[in-house]
Coordinates of C-alpha atoms in Angstrom, one line a residue:
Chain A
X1 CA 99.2 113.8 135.3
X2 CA 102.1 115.1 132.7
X3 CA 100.9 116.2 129.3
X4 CA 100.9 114.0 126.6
X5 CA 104.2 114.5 124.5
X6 CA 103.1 116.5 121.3
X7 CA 104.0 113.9 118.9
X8 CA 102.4 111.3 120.3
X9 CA 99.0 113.3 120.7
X10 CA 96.0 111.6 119.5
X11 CA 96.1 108.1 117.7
X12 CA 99.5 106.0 117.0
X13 CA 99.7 104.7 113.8
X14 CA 98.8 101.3 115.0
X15 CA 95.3 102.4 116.8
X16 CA 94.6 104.1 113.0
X17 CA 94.7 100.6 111.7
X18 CA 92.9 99.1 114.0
X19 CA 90.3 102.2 113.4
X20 CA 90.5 101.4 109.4
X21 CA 89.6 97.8 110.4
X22 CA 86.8 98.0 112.6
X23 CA 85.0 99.9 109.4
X24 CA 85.6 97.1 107.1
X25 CA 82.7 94.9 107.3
X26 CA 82.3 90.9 107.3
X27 CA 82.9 89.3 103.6
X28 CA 84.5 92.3 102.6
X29 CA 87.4 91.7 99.6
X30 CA 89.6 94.4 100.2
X31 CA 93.6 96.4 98.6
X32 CA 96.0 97.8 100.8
X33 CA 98.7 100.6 99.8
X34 CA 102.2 100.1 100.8
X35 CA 103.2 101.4 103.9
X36 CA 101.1 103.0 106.8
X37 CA 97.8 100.9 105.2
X38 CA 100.0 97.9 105.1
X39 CA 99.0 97.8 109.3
X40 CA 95.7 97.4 108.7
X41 CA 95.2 93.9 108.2
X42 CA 96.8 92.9 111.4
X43 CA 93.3 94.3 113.2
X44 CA 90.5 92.3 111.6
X45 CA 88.0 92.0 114.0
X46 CA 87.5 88.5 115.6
X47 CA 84.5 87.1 113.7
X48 CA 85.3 88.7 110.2
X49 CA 86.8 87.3 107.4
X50 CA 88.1 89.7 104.8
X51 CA 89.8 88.7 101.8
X52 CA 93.3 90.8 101.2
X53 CA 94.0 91.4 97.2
X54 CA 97.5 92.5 95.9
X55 CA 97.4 93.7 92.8
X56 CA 100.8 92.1 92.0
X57 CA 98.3 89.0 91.6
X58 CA 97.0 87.0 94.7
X59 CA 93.5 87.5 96.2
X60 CA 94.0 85.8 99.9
X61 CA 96.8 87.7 101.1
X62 CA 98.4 86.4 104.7
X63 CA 100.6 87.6 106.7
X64 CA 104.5 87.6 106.1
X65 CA 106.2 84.7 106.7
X66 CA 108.0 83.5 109.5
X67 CA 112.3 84.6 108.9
X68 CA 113.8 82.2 106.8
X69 CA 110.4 81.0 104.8
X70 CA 110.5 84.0 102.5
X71 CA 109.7 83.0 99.3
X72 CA 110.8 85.5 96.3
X73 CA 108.2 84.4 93.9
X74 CA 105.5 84.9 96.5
X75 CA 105.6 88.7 97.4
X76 CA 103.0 92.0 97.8
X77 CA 102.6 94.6 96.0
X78 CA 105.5 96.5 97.9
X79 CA 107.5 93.8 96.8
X80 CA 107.5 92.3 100.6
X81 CA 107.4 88.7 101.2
X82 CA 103.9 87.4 102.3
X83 CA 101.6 84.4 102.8
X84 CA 99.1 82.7 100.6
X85 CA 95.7 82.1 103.1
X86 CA 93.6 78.5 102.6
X87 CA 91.4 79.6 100.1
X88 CA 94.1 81.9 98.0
X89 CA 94.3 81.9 94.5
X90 CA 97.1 83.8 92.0
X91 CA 96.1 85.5 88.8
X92 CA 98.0 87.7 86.1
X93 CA 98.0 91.4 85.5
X94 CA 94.7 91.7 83.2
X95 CA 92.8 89.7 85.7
X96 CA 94.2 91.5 89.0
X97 CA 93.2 95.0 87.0
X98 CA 89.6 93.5 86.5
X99 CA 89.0 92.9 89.8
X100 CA 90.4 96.9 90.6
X101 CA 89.2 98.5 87.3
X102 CA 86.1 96.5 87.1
X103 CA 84.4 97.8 91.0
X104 CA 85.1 93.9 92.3
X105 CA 86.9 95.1 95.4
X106 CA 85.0 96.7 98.0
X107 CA 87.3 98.7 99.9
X108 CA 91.1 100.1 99.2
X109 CA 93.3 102.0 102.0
X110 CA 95.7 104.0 100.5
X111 CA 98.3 106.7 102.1
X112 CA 98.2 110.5 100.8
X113 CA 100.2 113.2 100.7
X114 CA 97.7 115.5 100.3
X115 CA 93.3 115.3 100.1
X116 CA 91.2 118.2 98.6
X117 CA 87.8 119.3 100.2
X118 CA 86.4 117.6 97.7
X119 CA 88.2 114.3 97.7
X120 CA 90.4 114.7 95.1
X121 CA 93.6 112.7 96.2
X122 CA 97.5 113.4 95.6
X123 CA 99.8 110.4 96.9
X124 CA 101.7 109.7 93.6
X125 CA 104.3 112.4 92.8
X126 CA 105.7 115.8 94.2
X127 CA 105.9 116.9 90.4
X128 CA 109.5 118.2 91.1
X129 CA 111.5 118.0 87.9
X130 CA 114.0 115.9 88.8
X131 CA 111.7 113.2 90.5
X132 CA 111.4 110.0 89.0
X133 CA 107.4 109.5 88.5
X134 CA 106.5 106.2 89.4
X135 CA 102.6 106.0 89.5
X136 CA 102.2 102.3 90.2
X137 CA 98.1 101.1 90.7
X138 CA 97.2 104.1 92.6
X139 CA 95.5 105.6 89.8
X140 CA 93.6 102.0 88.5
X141 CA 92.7 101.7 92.6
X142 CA 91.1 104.9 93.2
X143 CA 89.3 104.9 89.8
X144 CA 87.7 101.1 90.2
X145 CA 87.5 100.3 93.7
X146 CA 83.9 101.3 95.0
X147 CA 85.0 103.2 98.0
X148 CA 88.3 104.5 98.8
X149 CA 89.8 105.0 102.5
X150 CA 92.9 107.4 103.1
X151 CA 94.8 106.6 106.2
X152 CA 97.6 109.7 106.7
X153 CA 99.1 111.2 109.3
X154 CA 96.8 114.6 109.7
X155 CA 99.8 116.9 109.3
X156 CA 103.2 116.3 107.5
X157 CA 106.6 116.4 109.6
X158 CA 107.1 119.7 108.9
X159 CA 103.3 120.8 110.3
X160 CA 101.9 121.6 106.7
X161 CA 98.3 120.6 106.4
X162 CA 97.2 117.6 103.9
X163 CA 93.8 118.2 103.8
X164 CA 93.7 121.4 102.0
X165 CA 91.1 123.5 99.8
X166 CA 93.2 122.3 96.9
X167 CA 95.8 119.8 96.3
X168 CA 99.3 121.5 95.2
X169 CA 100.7 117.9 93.9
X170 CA 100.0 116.1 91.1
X171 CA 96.5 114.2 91.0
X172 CA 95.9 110.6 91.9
X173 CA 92.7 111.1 90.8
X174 CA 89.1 113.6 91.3
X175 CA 86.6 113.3 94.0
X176 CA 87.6 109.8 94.6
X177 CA 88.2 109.9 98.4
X178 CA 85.4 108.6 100.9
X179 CA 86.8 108.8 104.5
X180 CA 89.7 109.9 105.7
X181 CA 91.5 108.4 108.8
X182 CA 94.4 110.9 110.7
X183 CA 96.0 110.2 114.3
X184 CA 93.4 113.2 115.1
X185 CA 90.3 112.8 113.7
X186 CA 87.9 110.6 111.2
X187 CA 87.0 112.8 108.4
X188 CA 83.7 112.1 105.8
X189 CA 84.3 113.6 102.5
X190 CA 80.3 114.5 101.9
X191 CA 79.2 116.9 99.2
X192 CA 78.8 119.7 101.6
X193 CA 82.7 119.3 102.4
X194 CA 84.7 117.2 104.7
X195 CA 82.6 116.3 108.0
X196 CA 84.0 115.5 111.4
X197 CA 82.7 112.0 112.6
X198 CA 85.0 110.6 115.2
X199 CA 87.8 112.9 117.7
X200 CA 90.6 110.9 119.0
X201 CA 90.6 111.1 122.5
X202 CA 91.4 114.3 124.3
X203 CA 91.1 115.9 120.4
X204 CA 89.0 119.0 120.4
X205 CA 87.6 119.8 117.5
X206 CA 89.0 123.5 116.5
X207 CA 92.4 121.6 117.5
X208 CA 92.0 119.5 113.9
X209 CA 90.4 122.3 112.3
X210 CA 93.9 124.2 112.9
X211 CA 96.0 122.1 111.3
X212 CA 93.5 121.4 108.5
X213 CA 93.7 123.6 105.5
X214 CA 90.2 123.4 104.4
X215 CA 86.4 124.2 106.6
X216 CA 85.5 121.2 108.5
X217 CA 82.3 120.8 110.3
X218 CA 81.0 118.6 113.2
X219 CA 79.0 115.6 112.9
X220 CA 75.9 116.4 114.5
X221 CA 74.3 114.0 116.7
X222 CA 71.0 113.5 115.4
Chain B
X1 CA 106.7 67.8 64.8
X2 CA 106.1 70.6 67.3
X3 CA 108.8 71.3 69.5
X4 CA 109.5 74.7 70.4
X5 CA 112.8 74.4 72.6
X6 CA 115.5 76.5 71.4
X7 CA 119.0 75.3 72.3
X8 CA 120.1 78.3 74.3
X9 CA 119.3 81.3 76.2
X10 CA 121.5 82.9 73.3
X11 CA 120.0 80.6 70.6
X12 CA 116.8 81.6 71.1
X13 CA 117.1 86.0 71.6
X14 CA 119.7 85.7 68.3
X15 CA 117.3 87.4 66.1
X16 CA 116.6 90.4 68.1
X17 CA 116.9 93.3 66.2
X18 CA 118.2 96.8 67.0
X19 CA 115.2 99.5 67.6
X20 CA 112.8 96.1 68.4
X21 CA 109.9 96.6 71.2
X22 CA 110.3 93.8 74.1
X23 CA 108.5 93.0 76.6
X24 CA 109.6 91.9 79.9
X25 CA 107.7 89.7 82.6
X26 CA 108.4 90.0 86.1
X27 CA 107.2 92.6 89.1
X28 CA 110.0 93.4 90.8
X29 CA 112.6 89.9 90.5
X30 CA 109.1 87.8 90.6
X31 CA 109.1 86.7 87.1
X32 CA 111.7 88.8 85.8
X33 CA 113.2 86.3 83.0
X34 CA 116.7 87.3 84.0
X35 CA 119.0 84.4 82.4
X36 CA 117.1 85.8 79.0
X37 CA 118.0 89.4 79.4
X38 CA 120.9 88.4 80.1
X39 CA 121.6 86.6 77.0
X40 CA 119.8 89.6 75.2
X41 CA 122.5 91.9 76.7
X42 CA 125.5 89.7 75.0
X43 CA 123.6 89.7 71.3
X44 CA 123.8 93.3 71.9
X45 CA 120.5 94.4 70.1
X46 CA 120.5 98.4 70.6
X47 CA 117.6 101.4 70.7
X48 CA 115.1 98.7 72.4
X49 CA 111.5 100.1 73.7
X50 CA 111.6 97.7 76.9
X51 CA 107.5 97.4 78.4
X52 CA 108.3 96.1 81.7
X53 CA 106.8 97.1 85.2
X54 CA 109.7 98.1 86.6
X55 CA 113.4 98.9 85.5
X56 CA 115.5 96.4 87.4
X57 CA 117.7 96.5 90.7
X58 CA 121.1 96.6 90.5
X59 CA 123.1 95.7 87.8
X60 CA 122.3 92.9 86.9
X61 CA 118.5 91.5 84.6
X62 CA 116.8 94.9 83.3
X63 CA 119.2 97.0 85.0
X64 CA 122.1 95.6 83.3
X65 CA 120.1 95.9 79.6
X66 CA 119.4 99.9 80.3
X67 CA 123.1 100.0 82.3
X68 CA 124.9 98.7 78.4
X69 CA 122.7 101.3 76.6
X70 CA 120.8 99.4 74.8
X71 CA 117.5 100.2 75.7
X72 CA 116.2 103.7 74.3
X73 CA 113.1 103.7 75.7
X74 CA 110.8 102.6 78.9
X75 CA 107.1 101.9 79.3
X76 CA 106.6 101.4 82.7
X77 CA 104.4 101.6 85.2
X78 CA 106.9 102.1 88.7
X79 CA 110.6 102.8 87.1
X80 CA 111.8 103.6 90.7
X81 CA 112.0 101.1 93.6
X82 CA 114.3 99.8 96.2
X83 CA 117.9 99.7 94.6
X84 CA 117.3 101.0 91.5
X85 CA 119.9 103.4 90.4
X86 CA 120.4 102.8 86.8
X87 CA 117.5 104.1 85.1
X88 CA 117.1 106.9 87.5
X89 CA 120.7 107.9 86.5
X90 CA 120.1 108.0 82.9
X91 CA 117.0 109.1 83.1
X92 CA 118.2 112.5 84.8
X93 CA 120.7 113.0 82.5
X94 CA 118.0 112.7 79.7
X95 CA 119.4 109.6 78.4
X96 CA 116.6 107.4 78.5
X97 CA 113.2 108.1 77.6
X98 CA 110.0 107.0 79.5
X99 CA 106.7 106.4 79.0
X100 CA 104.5 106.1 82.6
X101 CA 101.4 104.3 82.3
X102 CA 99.3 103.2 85.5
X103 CA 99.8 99.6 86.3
X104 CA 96.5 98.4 85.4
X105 CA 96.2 100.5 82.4
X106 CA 99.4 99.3 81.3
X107 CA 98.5 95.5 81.9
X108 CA 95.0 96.4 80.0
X109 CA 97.4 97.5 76.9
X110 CA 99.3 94.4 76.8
X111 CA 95.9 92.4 76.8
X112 CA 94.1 94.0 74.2
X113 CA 97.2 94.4 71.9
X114 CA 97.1 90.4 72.4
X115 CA 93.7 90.5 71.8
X116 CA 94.0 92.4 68.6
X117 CA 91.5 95.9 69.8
X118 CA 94.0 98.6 68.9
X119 CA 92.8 101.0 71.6
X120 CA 90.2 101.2 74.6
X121 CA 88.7 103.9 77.5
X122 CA 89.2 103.5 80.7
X123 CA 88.6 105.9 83.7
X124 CA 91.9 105.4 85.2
X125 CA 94.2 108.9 85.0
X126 CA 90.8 110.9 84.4
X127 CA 91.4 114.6 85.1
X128 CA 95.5 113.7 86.2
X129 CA 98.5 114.8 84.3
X130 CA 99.1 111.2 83.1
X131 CA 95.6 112.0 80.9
X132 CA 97.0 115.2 79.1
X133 CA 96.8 115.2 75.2
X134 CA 94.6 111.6 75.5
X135 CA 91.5 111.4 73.8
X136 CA 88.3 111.1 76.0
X137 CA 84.7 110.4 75.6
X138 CA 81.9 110.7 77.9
X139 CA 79.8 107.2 78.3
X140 CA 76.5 107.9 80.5
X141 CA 78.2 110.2 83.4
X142 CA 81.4 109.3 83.4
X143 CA 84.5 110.3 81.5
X144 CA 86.5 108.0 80.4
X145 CA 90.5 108.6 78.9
X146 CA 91.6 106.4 74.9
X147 CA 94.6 104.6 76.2
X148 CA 95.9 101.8 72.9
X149 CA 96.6 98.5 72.5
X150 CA 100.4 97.7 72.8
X151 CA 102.0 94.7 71.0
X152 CA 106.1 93.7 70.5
X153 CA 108.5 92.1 68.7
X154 CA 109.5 89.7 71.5
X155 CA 108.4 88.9 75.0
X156 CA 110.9 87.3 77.2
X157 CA 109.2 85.5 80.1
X158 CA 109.9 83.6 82.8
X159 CA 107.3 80.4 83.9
X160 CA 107.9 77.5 86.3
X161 CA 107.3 74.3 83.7
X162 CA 106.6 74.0 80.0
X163 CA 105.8 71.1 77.5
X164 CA 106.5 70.7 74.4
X165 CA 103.9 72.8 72.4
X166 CA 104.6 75.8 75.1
X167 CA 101.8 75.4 77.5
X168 CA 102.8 77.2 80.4
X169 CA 102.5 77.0 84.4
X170 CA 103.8 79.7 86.6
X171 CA 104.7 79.8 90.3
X172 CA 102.6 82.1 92.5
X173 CA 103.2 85.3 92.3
X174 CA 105.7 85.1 89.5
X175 CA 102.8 84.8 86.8
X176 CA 102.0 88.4 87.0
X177 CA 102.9 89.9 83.3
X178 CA 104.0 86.5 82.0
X179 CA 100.7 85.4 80.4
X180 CA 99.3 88.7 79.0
X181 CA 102.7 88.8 77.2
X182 CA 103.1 86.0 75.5
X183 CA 99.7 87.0 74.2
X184 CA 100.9 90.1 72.8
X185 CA 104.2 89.8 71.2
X186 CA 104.8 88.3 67.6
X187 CA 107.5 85.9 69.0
X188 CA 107.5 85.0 72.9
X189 CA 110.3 83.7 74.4
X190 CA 110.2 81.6 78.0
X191 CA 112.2 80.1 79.8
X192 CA 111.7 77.6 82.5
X193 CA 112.7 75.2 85.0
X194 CA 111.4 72.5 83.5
X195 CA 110.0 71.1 80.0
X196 CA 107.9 67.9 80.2
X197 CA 106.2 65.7 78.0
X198 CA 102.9 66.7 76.3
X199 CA 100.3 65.3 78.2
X200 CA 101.6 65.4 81.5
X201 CA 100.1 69.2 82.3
X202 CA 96.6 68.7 83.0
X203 CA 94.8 70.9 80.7
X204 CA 92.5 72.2 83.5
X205 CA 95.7 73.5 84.9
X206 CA 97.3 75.2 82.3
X207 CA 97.6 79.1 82.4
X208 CA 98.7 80.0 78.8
X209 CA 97.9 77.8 76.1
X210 CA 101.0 76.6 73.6
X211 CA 99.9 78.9 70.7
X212 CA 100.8 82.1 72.8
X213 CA 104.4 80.6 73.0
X214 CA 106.9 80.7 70.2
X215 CA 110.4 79.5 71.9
X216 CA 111.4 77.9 75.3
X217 CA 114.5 77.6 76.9
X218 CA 115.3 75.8 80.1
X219 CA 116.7 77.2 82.6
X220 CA 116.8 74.7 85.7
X221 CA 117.9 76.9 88.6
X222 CA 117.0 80.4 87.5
X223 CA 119.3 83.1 89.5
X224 CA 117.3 85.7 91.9
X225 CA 118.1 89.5 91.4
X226 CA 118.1 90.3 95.1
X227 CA 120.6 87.6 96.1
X228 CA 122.8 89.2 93.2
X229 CA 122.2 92.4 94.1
X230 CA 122.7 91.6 97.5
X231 CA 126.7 90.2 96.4
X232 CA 127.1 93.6 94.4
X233 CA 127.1 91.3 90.9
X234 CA 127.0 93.2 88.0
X235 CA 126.9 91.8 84.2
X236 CA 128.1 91.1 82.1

């Protein structure tokens, strides 16, 4: 038996999703960011019915439509075309920001360049000067929605740790960051620090802890 | 009588003055009211703060408005996204100024402006860089950032069918802004696909009632930005 390749250690992108999902429970109303999170509603557990919100304005979010039945007018918040569910219903702005600003959606899954020890999150800007800052509703998400799941690659491409002491980027927002979900490792942020609760297979523990940036500790069974 | 259809696109933006605040519907092309930003780039009105989401694709809609100089000034929420090159341009070469404001805080403006509460806290941007030089207040455990009310000059908005007094329907998606500005600008300007007889909306059905609504303008078959974009279009 060969080695798995080095890239591919751990969890794919898809089983991360399908991770994400098995922790969202029955009933739950739930945001997705753009991108990697995106993933996560194509592994709803059989038997659950969660309710996708976008905060572009449409709480029953389906999948995107078969080629050729793309409406423009009918489109996520990364500006993709998607699918009304029976049951859907469209809103404006002020309404969609109730729902995130006022603690009506249960869970949001968001992508991150970088998480603190503490859960503060960076995923907006690299604050270099000639960036264009776009902020978006990253901010209103991780300041309304009662609990806030990052799902992110454990390392960047170039091997740098994102979960670090301190984030280095410009904040999202402060101690906002629940769980964290990497193609190593689930990761608790608890106020003793970020706790270990799930290895991907073949994962050893002092493995993530070297391409982590911060202390973690071990779940322990108890 | 009421009857607030205007006879034209151009008609109806005529009075647009330079250094005016307008606010722009749309998230992305979904609602973006391009036929009347179009018609606002031919009156010519200059030094514009535009409130908009985004800043346009292309060349043509919002990105044609900043590309002819006339806007001085963005509040916006995402002023990057997939084929946006015009404002980023400018906007490196310091020739366009820009406000960022989170997307909900920003829609949260718009409604109280319409709502006449000239400012409000809110806990989004708490301890970021987009909270520097705010006011902020502590309520129970929490601290909270002062973000104000915005109101305009104009709105232009786009909406799927009208009647006469300016009750308004939108299509999915496209509602987004639409209804929060027409709440919070001194004239509103819509167009739409359609304008029918008062009476035949159903009231239960109606998403912003006629007194938000100051002109309307039909445009029957509305052009979309990405198929523009998509034939390299430009305007004017």
């Amino acid at each position: 038996m060969s080695a798995p390749a080095k890239a591919n250690y751990g969890w794919t992108r898809e089983q991360m999703a399908q991770r994400v999902a098995a922790d969202i429970q029955d009933g739950a109303y739930v945001n997705l960011g753009i991108g990697i999170p995106e993933l996560v509603a194509q592994y709803v557990p059989a038997g659950r019915e969660v309710i996708f919100q976008t905060e572009n304005g449409l709480l029953g979010m389906g999948p995107a439509p078969m080629a050729g039945k793309e409406d423009p007018e009918l489109i996520n918040a990364g500006k993709k075309a998607v699918t009304a569910i029976a049951g859907a219903s469209y809103f404006h702005h002020a309404d969609s920001f109730v729902m995130i600003r006022g603690g009506h959606i249960d869970i949001c899954v968001l992508g991150a360049m970088q998480v603190s020890a503490k859960g503060d999150l960076a995923n907006w800007s690299t604050g270099e000067p000639d960036a264009i800052p776009a902020v978006g509703g990253a901010m209103d998400l991780v300041a309304g929605v009662k609990k806030v799941f990052v799902i992110t690659e454990h390392a960047t491409k170039s091997g740098e740790p994102k979960i670090v002491e301190q984030c280095t980027y410009p904040l999202t927002g402060k101690a906002v960051v629940d769980r964290v979900y990497t193609n190593l490792a689930i990761i608790d942020i608890t106020p003793e620090g970020p706790v270990v609760m799930e290895l991907a297979p073949g994962v050893t523990f002092d493995h993530v802890q070297k391409r982590t940036g911060t202390n973690l500790s071990l779940r322990t069974n108890s | 009588m009421i009857d607030k259809r205007a006879v034209s696109a151009a008609a109806a933006v005529a009075d647009v003055h330079d250094g005016a605040t307008i606010m722009i519907s749309g998230f992305g092309e979904a609602g973006s009211p391009i036929e009347l930003i179009h018609a606002l780039v031919d009156c010519g009105a200059k030094n514009l703060t535009v409130v908009s989401n985004n800043t346009g694709s292309g060349r043509v809609g919002l990105a044609a408005l900043i590309a002819n100089r006339q806007v001085a000034k963005m509040i916006c929420s995402y002023p990057r996204s997939a084929n946006s090159m015009v404002f980023p341009e400018l906007y490196r070469k310091g020739e366009i100024k820009l406000e960022l404001v989170p997307q909900g805080t920003l829609a949260e403006r718009i409604r109280a402006g319409g709502a006449g509460i000239p400012a409000f806290y809110t806990a989004t941007s708490v301890g970021t860089v987009l909270a520097n030089g705010k006011e902020s207040r502590t309520f129970g455990e929490r601290d909270y950032v002062m973000e104000h009310g915005l109101i305009a000059d104009f709105a232009l908005v786009k909406a799927e069918k009208a009647d006469r007094h300016g009750n308004l329907i939108y299509n999915k998606t496209a509602r987004n802004f639409g209804p929060i500005m027409c709440t919070a600008a001194k004239v509103a300007i819509v167009q739409v696909k359609e304008i029918v007889e008062a009476g035949e909306l159903d009231p239960e059905e109606i998403v912003t009632p006629g007194i938000f609504v100051n002109r309307l303008v039909i445009v029957a078959k509305p052009a979309q930005e990405s198929q523009l974009v998509k034939e390299d279009r430009s305007y004017p």
